[in-house]
Structure formats: structure tokens, C-alpha cells
mmCIF file of C-alpha atoms in Angstrom:
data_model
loop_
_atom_site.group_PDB
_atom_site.id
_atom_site.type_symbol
_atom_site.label_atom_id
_atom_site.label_comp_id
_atom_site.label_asym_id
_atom_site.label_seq_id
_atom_site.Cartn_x
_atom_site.Cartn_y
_atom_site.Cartn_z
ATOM 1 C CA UNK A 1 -49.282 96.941 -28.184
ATOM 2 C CA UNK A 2 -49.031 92.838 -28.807
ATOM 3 C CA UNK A 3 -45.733 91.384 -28.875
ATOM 4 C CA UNK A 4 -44.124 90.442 -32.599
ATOM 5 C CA UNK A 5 -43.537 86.655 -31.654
ATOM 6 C CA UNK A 6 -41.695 86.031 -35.204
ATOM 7 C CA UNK A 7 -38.493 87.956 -33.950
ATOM 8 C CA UNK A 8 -36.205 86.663 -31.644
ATOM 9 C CA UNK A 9 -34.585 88.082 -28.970
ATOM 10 C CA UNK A 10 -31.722 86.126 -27.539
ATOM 11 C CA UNK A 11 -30.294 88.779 -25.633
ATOM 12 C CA UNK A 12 -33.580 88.865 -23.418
ATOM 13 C CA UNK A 13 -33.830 85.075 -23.941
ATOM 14 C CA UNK A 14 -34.694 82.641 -25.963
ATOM 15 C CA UNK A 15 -35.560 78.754 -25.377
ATOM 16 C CA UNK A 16 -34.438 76.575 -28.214
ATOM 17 C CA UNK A 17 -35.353 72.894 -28.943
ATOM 18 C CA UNK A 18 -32.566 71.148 -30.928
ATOM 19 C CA UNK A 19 -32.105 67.896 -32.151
ATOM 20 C CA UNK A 20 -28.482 66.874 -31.350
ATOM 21 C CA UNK A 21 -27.043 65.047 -34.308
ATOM 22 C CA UNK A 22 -24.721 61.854 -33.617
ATOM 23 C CA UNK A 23 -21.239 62.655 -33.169
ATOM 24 C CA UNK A 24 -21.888 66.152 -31.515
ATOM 25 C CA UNK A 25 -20.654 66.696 -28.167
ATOM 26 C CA UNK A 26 -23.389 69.251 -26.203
ATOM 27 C CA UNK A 27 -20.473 72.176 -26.231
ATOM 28 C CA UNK A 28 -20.872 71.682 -30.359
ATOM 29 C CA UNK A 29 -24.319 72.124 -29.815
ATOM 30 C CA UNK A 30 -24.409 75.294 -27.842
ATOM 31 C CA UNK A 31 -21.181 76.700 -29.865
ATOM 32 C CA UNK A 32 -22.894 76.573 -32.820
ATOM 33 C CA UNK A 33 -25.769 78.273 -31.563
ATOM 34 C CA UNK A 34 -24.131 80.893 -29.849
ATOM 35 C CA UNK A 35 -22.076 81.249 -33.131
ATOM 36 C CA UNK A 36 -25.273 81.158 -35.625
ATOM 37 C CA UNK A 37 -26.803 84.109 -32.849
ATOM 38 C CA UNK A 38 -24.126 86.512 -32.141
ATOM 39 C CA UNK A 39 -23.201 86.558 -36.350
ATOM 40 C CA UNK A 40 -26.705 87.909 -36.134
ATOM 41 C CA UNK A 41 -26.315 89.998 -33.618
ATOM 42 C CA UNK A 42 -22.942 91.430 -34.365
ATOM 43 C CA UNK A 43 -24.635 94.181 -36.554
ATOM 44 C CA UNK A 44 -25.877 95.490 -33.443
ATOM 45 C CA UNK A 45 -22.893 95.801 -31.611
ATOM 46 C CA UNK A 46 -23.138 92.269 -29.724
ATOM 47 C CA UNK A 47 -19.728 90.637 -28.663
ATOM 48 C CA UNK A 48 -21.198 88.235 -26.663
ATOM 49 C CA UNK A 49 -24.088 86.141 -25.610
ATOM 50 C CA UNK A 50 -24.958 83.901 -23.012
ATOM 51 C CA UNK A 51 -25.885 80.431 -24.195
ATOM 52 C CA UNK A 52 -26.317 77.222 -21.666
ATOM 53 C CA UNK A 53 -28.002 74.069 -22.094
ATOM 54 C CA UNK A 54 -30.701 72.079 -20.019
ATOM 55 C CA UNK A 55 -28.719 68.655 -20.295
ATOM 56 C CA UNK A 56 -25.434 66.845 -21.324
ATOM 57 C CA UNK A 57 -26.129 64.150 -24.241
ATOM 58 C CA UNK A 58 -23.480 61.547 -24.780
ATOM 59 C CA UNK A 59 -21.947 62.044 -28.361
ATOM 60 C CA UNK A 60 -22.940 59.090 -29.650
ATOM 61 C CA UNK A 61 -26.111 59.842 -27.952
ATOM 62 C CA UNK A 62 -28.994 61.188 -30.556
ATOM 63 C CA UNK A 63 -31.712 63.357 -29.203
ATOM 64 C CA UNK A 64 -33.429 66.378 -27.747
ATOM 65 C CA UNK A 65 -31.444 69.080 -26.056
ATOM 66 C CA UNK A 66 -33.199 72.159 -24.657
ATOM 67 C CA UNK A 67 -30.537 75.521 -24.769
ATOM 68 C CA UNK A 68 -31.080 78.670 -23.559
ATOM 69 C CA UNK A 69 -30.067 82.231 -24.746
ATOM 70 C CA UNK A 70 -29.624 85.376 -22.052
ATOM 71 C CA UNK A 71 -31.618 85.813 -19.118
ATOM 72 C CA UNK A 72 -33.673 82.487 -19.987
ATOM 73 C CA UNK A 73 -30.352 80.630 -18.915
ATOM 74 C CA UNK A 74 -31.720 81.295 -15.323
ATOM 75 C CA UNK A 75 -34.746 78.423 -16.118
ATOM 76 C CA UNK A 76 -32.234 75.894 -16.535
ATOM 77 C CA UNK A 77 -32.862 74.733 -13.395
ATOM 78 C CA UNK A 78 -36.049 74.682 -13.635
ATOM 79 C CA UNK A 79 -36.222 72.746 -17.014
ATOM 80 C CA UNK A 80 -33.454 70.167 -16.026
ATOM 81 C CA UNK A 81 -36.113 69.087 -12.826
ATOM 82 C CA UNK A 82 -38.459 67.943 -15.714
ATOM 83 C CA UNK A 83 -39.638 64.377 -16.371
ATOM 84 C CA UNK A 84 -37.136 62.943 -19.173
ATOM 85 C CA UNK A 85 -37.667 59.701 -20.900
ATOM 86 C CA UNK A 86 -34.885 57.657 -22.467
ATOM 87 C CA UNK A 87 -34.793 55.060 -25.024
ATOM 88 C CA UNK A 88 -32.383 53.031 -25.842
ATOM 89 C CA UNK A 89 -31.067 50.271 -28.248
ATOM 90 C CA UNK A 90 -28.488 47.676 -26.708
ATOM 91 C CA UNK A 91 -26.446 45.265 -28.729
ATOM 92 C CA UNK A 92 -25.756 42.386 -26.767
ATOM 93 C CA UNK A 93 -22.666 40.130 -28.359
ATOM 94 C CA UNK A 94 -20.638 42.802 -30.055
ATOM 95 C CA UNK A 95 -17.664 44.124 -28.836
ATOM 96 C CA UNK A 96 -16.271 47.903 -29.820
ATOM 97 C CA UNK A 97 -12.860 47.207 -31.279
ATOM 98 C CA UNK A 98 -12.471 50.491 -32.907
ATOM 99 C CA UNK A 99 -13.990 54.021 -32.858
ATOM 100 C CA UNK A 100 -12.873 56.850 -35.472
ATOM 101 C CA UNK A 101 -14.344 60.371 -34.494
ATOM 102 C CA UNK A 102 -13.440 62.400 -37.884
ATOM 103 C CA UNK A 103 -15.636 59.824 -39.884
ATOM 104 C CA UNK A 104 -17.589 58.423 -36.618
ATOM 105 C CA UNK A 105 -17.069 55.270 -37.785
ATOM 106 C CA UNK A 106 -17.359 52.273 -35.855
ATOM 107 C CA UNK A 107 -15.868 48.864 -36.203
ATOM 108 C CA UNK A 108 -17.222 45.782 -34.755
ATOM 109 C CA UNK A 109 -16.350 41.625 -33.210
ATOM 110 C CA UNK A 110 -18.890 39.540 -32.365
ATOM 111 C CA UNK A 111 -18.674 37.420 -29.178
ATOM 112 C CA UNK A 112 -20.658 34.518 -28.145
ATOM 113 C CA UNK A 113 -23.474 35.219 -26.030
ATOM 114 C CA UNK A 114 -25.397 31.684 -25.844
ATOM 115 C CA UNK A 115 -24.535 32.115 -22.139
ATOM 116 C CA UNK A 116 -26.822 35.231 -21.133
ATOM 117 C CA UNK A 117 -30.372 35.185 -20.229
ATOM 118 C CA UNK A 118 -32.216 38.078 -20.961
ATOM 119 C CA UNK A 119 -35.239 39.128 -19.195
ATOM 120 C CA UNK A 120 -36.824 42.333 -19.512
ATOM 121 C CA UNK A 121 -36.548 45.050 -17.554
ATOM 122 C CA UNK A 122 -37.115 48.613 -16.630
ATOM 123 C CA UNK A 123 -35.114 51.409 -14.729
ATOM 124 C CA UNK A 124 -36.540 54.192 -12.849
ATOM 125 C CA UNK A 125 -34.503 56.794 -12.151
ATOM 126 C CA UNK A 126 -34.841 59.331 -9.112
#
């Protein structure tokens, strides 16, 4: 008998890649998950469900987060040791003066900057 890999099973475990949206926190991430499963799953007499994630992303962070439902949660580990790349964009001359969270809006000074030298550079993390 072959598997049916169309049907989920998030008791058993699932692995999910999301695409974290800017202004989420990673709890938003996995409560909505968890949320969007068990509704599913309620039907079938599910209270609860196990739901972790392989990675905290800053909320005003954008990318990739890797969650995982049931008894996958017990890869985390082993997902987390994986090779990550980051990219980022960097601003140099502005100042944050103000941050609102309901609209995430962000306000903005300039500052002088004639000062800095910029060389490139890259970071390798352990």
C-alpha cells in the first residue's frame, strides 16, 4: 500500500516552510499555524497540537522559517544545525525616531555621514 502524500498529518508530523511576513513575531507564526491545524483537526477530537519552530526571526525581519507539527518537532535540532544564509540591507545615515507596531510604520531623520568610510565586508558566523 503507497502512502497518500496529498493529506497531511500533523499529529504524526508535519514540516512546514513559511514565509514570515514583516511585522510578525515567530510566536504569530507558529500560533497561527497551530490555530489554522487544530480548527482542522478539531472534528476529530484534537484539543491540542504540538507546533515548534526551527528559528527565531526578528519582526521586522522578512524571511524563511521552518515549523514543525507533532513528533517532527523532535528534528528541530537537527534542522536548526543547518547552513543558513542571511542577507541584509543597511541604511547608513538614518536614524529611527519613531516605530508604530499596529500600522508598522516607521518614521525617519537623516544624519550626516560624510565622516564614515565604508569598505566591504563579510561575516562568518560559527
Amino acid at each position: 500500500m503507497t502512502a497518500d502524500h496529498s493529506v497531511l498529518n500533523p499529529l504524526e508530523g508535519e514540516i512546514f516552510v513559511v514565509d514570515k511576513p514583516l511585522g510578525w513575531s515567530s510566536f504569530h507564526v507558529v500560533k497561527k499555524l497551530r490555530g489554522a491545524l487544530t480548527a482542522r483537526l478539531r472534528k476529530a477530537g484534537v484539543r491540542k497540537l504540538k507546533v515548534g519552530h526551527a528559528g527565531t526571526l526578528d519582526p521586522l525581519a522578512t524571511g524563511v522559517m521552518i515549523l514543525c507539527t507533532g513528533k517532527a518537532t523532535k528534528r528541530i535540532d537537527e534542522l536548526q544545525a543547518g547552513v543558513k544564509e542571511y542577507i541584509a540591507e543597511i541604511r547608513l545615515g538614518l536614524l529611527l525616531r519613531r516605530l508604530t507596531w499596529k500600522r508598522l510604520s516607521m518614521q525617519y531623520s537623516r544624519r550626516n555621514i560624510s565622516h564614515v568610510r565604508v569598505r566591504r565586508m563579510r561575516l562568518n558566523g560559527s
